[in-house]
Short mmCIF file of C-alpha atoms and ligand atoms in Angstrom, two decimals:
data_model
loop_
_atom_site.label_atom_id
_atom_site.label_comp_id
_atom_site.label_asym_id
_atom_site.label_seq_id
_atom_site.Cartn_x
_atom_site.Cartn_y
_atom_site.Cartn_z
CA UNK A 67 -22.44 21.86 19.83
CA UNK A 68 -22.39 18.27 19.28
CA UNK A 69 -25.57 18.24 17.35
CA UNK A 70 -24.77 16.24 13.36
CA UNK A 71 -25.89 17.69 10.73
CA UNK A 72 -28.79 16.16 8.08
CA UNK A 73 -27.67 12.79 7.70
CA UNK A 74 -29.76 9.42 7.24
CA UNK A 75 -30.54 8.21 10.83
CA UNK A 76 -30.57 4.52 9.89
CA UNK A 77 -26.42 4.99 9.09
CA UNK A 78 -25.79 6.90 12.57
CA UNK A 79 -23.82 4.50 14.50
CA UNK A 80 -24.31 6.82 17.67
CA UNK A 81 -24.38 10.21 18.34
CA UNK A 82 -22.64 11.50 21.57
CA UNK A 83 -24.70 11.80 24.71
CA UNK A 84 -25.26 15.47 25.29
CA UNK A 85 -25.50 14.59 29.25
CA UNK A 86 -21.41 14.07 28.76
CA UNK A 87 -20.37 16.79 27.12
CA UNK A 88 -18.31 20.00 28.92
CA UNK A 89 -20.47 22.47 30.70
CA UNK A 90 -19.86 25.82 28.80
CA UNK A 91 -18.71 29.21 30.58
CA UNK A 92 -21.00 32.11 30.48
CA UNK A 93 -19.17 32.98 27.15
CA UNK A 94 -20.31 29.74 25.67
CA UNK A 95 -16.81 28.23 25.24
CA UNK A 96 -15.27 25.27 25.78
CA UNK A 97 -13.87 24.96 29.00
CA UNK A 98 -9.85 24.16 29.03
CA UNK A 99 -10.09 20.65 27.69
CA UNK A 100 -6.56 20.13 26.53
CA UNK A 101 -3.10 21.61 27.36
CA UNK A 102 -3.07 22.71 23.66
CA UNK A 103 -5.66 25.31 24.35
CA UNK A 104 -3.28 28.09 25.64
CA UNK A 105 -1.61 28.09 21.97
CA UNK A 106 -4.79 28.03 20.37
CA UNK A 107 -7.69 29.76 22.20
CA UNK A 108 -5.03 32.38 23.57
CA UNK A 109 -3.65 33.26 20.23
CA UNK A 110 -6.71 33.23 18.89
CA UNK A 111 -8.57 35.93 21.97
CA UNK A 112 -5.22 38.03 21.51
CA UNK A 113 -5.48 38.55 17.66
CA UNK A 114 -9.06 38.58 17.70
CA UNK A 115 -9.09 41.13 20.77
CA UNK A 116 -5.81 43.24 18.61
CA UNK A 117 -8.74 43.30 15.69
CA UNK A 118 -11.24 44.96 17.76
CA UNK A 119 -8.86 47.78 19.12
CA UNK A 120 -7.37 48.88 15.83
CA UNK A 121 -11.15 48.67 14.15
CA UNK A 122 -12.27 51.24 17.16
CA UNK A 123 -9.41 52.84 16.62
CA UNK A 124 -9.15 53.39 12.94
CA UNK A 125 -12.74 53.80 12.31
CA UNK A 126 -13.14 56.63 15.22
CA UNK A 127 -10.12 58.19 13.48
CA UNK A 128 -12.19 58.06 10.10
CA UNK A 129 -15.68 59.14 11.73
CA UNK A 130 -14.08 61.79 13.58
CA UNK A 131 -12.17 63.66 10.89
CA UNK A 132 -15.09 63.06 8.42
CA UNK A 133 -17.66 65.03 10.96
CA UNK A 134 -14.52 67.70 11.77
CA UNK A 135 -13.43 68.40 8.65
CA UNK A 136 -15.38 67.83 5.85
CA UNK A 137 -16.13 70.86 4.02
CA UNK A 138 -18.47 72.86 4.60
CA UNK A 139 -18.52 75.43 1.50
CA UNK A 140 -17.28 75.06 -1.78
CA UNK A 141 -14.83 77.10 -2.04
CA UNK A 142 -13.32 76.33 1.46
CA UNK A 143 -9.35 76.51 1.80
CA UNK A 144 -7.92 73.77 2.85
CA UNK A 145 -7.17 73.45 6.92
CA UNK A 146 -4.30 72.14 6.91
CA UNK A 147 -1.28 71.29 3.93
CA UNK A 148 0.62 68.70 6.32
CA UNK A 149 1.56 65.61 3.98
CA UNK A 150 3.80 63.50 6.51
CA UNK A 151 4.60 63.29 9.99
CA UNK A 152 7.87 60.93 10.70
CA UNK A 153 7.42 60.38 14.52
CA UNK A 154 3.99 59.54 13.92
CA UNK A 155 4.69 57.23 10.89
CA UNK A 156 7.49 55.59 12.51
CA UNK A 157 4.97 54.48 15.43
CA UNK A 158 2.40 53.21 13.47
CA UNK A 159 5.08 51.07 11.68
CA UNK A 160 6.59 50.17 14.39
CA UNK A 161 3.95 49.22 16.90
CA UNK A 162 1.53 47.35 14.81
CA UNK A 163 5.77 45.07 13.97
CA UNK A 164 5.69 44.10 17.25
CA UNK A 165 2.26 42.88 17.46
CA UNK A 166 2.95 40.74 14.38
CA UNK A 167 5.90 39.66 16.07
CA UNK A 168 4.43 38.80 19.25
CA UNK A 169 1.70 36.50 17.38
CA UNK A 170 4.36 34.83 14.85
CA UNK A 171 6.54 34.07 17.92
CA UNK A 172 2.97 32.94 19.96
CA UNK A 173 2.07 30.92 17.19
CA UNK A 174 5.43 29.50 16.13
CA UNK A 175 5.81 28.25 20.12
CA UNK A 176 2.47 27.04 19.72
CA UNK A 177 2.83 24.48 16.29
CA UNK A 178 6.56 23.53 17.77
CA UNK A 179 4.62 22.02 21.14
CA UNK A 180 2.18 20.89 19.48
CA UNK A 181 4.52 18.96 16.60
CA UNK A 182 7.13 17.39 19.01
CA UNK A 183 5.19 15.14 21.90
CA UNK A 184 7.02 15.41 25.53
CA UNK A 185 8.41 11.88 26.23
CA UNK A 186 5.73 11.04 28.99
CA UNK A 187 3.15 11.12 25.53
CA UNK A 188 5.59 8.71 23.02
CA UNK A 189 5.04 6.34 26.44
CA UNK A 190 1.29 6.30 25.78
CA UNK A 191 1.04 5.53 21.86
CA UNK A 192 -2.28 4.91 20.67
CA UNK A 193 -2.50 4.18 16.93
CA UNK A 194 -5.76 5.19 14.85
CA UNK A 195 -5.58 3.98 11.18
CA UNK A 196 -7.90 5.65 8.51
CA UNK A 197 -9.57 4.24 5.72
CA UNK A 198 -12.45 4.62 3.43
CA UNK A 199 -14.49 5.51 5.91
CA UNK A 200 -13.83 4.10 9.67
CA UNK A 201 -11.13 4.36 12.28
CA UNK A 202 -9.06 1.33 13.88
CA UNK A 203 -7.44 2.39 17.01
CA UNK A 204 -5.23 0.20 18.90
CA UNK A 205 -3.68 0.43 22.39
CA UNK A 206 -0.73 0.95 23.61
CA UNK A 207 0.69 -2.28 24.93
CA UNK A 208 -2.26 -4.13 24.43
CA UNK A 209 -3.70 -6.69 21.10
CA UNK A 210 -7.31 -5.72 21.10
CA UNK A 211 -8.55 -3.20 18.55
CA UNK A 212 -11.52 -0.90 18.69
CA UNK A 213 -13.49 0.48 15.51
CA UNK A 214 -14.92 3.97 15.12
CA UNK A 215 -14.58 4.42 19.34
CA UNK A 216 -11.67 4.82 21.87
CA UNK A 217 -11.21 5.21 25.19
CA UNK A 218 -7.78 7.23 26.16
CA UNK A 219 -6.83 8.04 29.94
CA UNK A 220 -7.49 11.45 31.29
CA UNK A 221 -4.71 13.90 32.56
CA UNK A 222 -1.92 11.60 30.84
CA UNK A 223 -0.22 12.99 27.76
CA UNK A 224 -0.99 11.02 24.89
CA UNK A 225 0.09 10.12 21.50
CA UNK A 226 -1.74 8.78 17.94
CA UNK A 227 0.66 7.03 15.05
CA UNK A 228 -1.46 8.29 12.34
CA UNK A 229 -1.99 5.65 9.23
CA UNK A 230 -3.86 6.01 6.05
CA UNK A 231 -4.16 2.41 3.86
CA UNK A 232 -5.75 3.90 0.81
CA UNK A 233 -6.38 8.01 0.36
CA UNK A 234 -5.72 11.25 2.70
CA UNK A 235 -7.68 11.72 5.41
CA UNK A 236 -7.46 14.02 8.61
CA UNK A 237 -7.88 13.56 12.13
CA UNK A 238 -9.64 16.19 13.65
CA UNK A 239 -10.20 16.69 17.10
CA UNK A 240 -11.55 20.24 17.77
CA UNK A 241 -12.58 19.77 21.43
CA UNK A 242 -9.16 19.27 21.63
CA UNK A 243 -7.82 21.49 19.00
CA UNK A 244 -5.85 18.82 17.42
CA UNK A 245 -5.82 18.29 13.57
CA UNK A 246 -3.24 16.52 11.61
CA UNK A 247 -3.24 14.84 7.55
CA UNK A 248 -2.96 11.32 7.38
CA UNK A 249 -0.96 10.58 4.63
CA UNK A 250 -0.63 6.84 2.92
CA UNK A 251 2.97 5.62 3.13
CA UNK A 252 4.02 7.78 5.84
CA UNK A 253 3.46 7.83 9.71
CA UNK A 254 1.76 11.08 11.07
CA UNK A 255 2.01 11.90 14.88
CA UNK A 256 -0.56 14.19 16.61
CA UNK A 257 -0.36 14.44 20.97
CA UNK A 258 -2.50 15.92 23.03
CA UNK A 259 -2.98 15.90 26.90
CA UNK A 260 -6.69 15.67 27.62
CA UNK A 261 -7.84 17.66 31.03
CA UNK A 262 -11.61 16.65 31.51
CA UNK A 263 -13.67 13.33 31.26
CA UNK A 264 -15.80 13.24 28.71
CA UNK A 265 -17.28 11.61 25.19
CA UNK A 266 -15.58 13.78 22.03
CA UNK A 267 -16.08 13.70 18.10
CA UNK A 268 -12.97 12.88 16.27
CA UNK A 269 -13.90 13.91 12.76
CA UNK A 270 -12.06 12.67 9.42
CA UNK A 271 -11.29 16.51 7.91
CA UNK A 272 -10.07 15.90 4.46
CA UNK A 273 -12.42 14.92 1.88
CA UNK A 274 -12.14 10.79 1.14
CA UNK A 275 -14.94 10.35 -0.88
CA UNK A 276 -18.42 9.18 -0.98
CA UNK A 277 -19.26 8.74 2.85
CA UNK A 278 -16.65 11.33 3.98
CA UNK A 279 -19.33 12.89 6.17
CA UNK A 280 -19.91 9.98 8.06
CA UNK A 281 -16.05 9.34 9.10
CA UNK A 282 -16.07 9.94 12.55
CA UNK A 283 -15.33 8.33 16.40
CA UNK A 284 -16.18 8.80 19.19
CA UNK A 285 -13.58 9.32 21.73
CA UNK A 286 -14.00 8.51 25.42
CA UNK A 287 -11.74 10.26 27.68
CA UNK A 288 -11.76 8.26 31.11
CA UNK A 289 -10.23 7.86 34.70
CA UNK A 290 -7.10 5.46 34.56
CA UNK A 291 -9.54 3.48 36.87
CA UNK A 292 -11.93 3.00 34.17
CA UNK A 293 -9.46 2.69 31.12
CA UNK A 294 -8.02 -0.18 33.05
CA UNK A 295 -11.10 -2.22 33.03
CA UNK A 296 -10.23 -2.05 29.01
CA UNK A 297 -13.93 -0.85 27.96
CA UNK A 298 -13.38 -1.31 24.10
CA UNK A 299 -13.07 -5.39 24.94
CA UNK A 300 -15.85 -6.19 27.07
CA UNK A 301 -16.56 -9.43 24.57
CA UNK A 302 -19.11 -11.37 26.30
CA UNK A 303 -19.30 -15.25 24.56
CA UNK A 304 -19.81 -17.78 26.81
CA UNK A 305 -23.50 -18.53 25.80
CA UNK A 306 -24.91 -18.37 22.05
CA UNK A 307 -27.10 -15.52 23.49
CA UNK A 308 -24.28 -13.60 24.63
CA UNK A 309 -22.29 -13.89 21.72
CA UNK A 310 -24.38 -12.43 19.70
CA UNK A 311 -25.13 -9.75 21.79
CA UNK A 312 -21.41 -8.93 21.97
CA UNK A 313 -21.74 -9.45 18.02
CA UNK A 314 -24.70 -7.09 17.78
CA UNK A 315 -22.48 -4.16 19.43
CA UNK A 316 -19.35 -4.89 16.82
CA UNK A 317 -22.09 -4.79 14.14
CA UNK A 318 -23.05 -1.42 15.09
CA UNK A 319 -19.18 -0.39 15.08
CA UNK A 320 -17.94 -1.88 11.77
CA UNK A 321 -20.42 -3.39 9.77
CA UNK A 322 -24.11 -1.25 10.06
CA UNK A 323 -22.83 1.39 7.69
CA UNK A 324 -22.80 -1.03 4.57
CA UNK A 325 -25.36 -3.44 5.70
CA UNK A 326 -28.59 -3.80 6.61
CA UNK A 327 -30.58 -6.16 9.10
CA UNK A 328 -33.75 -5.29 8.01
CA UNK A 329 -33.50 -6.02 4.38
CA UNK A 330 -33.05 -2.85 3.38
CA UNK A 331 -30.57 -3.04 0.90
CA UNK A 332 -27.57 -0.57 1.27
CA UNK A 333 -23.73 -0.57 0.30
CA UNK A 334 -23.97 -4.54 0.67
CA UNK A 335 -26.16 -7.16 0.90
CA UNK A 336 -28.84 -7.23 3.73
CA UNK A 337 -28.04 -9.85 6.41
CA UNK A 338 -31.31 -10.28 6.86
CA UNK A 339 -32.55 -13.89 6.33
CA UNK A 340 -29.00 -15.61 5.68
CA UNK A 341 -30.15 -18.25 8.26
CA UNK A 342 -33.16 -19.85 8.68
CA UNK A 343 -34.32 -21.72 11.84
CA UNK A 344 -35.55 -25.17 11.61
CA UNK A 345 -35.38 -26.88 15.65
CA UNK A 346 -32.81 -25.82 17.24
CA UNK A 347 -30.63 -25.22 14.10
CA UNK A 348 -29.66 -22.40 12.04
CA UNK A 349 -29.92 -23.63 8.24
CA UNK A 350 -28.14 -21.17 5.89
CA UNK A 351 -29.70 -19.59 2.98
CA UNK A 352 -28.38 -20.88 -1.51
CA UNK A 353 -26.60 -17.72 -2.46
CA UNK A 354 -25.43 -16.85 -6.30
CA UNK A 355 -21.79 -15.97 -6.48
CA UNK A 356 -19.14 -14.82 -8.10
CA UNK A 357 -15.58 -16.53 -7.90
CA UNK A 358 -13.15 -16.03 -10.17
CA UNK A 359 -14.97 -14.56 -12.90
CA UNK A 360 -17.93 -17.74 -12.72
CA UNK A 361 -21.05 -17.83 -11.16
CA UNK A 362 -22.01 -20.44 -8.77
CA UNK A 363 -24.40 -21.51 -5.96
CA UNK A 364 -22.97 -21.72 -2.40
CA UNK A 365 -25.21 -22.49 0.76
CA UNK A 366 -24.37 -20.01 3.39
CA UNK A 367 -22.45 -20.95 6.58
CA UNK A 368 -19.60 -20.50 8.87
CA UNK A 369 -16.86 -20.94 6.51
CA UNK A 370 -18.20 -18.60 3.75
CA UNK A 371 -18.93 -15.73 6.24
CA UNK A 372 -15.44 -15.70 8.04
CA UNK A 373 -14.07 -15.69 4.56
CA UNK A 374 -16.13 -12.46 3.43
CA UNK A 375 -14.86 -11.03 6.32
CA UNK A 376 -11.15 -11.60 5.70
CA UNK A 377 -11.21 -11.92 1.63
CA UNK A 378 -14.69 -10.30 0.54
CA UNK A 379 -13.29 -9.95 -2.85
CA UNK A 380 -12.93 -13.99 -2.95
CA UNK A 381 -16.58 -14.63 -3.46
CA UNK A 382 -18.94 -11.56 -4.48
CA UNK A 383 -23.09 -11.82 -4.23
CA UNK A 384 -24.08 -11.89 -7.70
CA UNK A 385 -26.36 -8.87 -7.92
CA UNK A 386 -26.03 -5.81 -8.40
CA UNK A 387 -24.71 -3.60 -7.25
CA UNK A 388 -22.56 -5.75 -5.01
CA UNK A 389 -20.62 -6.89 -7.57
CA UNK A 390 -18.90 -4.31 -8.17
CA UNK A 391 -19.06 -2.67 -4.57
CA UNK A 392 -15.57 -3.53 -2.65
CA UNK A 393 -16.19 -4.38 0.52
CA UNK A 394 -13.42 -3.15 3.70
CA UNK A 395 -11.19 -6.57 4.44
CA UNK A 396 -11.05 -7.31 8.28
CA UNK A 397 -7.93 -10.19 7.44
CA UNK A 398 -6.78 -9.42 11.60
CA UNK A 399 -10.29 -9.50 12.91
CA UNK A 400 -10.07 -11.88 16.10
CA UNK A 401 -11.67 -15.70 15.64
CA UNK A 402 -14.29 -14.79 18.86
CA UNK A 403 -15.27 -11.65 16.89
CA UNK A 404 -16.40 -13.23 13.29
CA UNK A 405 -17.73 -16.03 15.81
CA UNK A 406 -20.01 -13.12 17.31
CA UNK A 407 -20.62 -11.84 14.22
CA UNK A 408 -21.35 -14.72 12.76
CA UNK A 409 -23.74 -15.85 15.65
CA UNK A 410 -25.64 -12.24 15.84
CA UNK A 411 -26.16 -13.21 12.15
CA UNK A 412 -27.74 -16.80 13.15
CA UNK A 413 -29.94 -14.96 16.02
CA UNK A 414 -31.98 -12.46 13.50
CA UNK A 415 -33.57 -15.78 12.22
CA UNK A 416 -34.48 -16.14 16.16
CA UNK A 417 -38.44 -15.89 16.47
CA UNK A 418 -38.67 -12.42 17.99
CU1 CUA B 514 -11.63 10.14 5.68
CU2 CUA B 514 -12.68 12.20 4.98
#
């Protein structure tokens, strides 16, 4: 169910851990996960169980009269000259309206729920902001972003602000049977009210471009107790070791997909061997740039990092094909974070 498709293991940031996923009924469906599944797994069982009574139906109908009263010698008269039958045609007009009916009004109750959020869901607005190819959430009442993972409460209504900053994306939750465009220059809503713990795929459903495929979160639906302890900010930095383990875990969220620590080189440059370690200090490496159209030599350090994290167009590693590769801006990353970043960065010169 939550098994991903061919894709290149070294760019999985995670997949989701099968031991956490919803136990299945004996017809292999989803237990009720969401509120919204009345409107969508009913509808869908009544037309699809509508379908399988007129097919019987018809087809019998067909098989019958073909074995009845096909003919049996050529020159056979017919058995009966009856064209039209008004009672009968007024039922099968009017039966199969109602039906229709039933699953326009079904489905028209259904997308007016799911379009307007109760109040007790605009009280617990989340925001998740799309771009090529990640997701930012951030939390209601509360600074701290997360990237490509969130943590929402369980059995409490809840609400995303939807925001694209460059194409049209989607967000597509189908264990909760939520999908909704995001749109630049306009503010999409989506709510859903989430009925079992659990770790679920939120999937970007409109095609963005190159690494489309890849645009996904992972969305952790936890006891209040558990959201309280604020999960997506447990930023550990007291000790160089620690902040780069805290760094090493943000890596994985925002920055593996384009770069490499191996020296493999990907969408950007590797980050292997931007420090060397001579004593106890981390020496950066002479790097060829571009700035404003000239090339020059920087040496690497603190200063240059943070500001190819907030302004990666400012100063571009003169090579192909990172020159021309734009890199994703972080200009509200928090100080700590580039500091972890930076530091996880200083550790893979670490003897190992
Ligand atoms: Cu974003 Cu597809």
């Amino acid at each position: 169910m939550f098994a991903l498709l061919t894709q290149d293991p070294a760019k999985i940031n995670y997949v989701a851990d099968p031991a956490k996923a919803p136990t299945l009924d004996a017809f292999g469906q989803l237990p009720e996960l969401a509120s919204t599944f009345g409107h969508v797994d009913g509808l869908f069982y009544f037309t699809y169980a509508v379908c399988i009574f007129f097919f019987v139906l018809i087809v019998g109908v067909l098989l019958f009269s073909v074995v009845k009263y096909h003919r049996k010698t050529f020159d056979q008269p017919a058995a009966s000259n009856v064209t039209h039958n008004t009672p009968l045609e007024v039922v099968w007009t009017v039966i199969p309206l109602i039906i229709v009916m039933v699953m326009f009004a079904w489905g028209f109750d259904g997308c007016m729920d799911m379009h307007y959020a109760p109040h007790a869901a605009s009280q617990n607005q989340f925001k998740a902001t799309a771009k090529q190819w990640s997701w930012t959430f951030n939390y209601p009442n509360d600074p701290s972003q997360s990237f490509n993972e969130v943590w929402i409460p369980v059995d409490k209504p809840v609400q995303f602000v939807l925001e694209s900053t460059d194409v049209l994306h989607a967000f597509y939750m189908p264990s909760m049977r939520v999908k909704r465009d995001v749109i630049p220059g306009r503010l999409q809503t989506v709510w859903f009210h989430p009925k079992k713990e659990g770790e679920f795929h939120l999937f970007c459903a409109e095609y963005c471009g190159d690494d489309h495929s890849r645009m996904y979160a992972k969305v952790h639906v936890v006891k209040q107790s558990v959201y309280d302890t604020r999960p997506w900010d447990q930023w550990k930095d007291a000790t160089p070791a620690e902040a780069a383990a805290s760094g090493e875990s943000l890596y994985k969220q925002i920055c593996a997909s384009c770069h490499s620590v191996n020296g493999t080189p990907s969408v950007g440059p590797s980050w292997k061997g931007m420090f060397t370690k001579q004593g106890e200090n981390y020496v950066g490496r002479q790097r060829e740039v571009v700035e404003g159209g000239a090339k020059k030599t920087i040496t690497v350090d603190d200063a240059y990092i943070t500001e190819s994290i907030q302004k990666p167009d400012q100063k571009k590693v003169a090579e192909e094909p990172y020159v021309k590769n734009a890199m994703t801006a972080f200009p509200t990353l928090e100080e700590r974070k580039i500091k972890g970043l930076i530091q996880y960065m200083k550790s893979l010169a670490d003897a190992k």
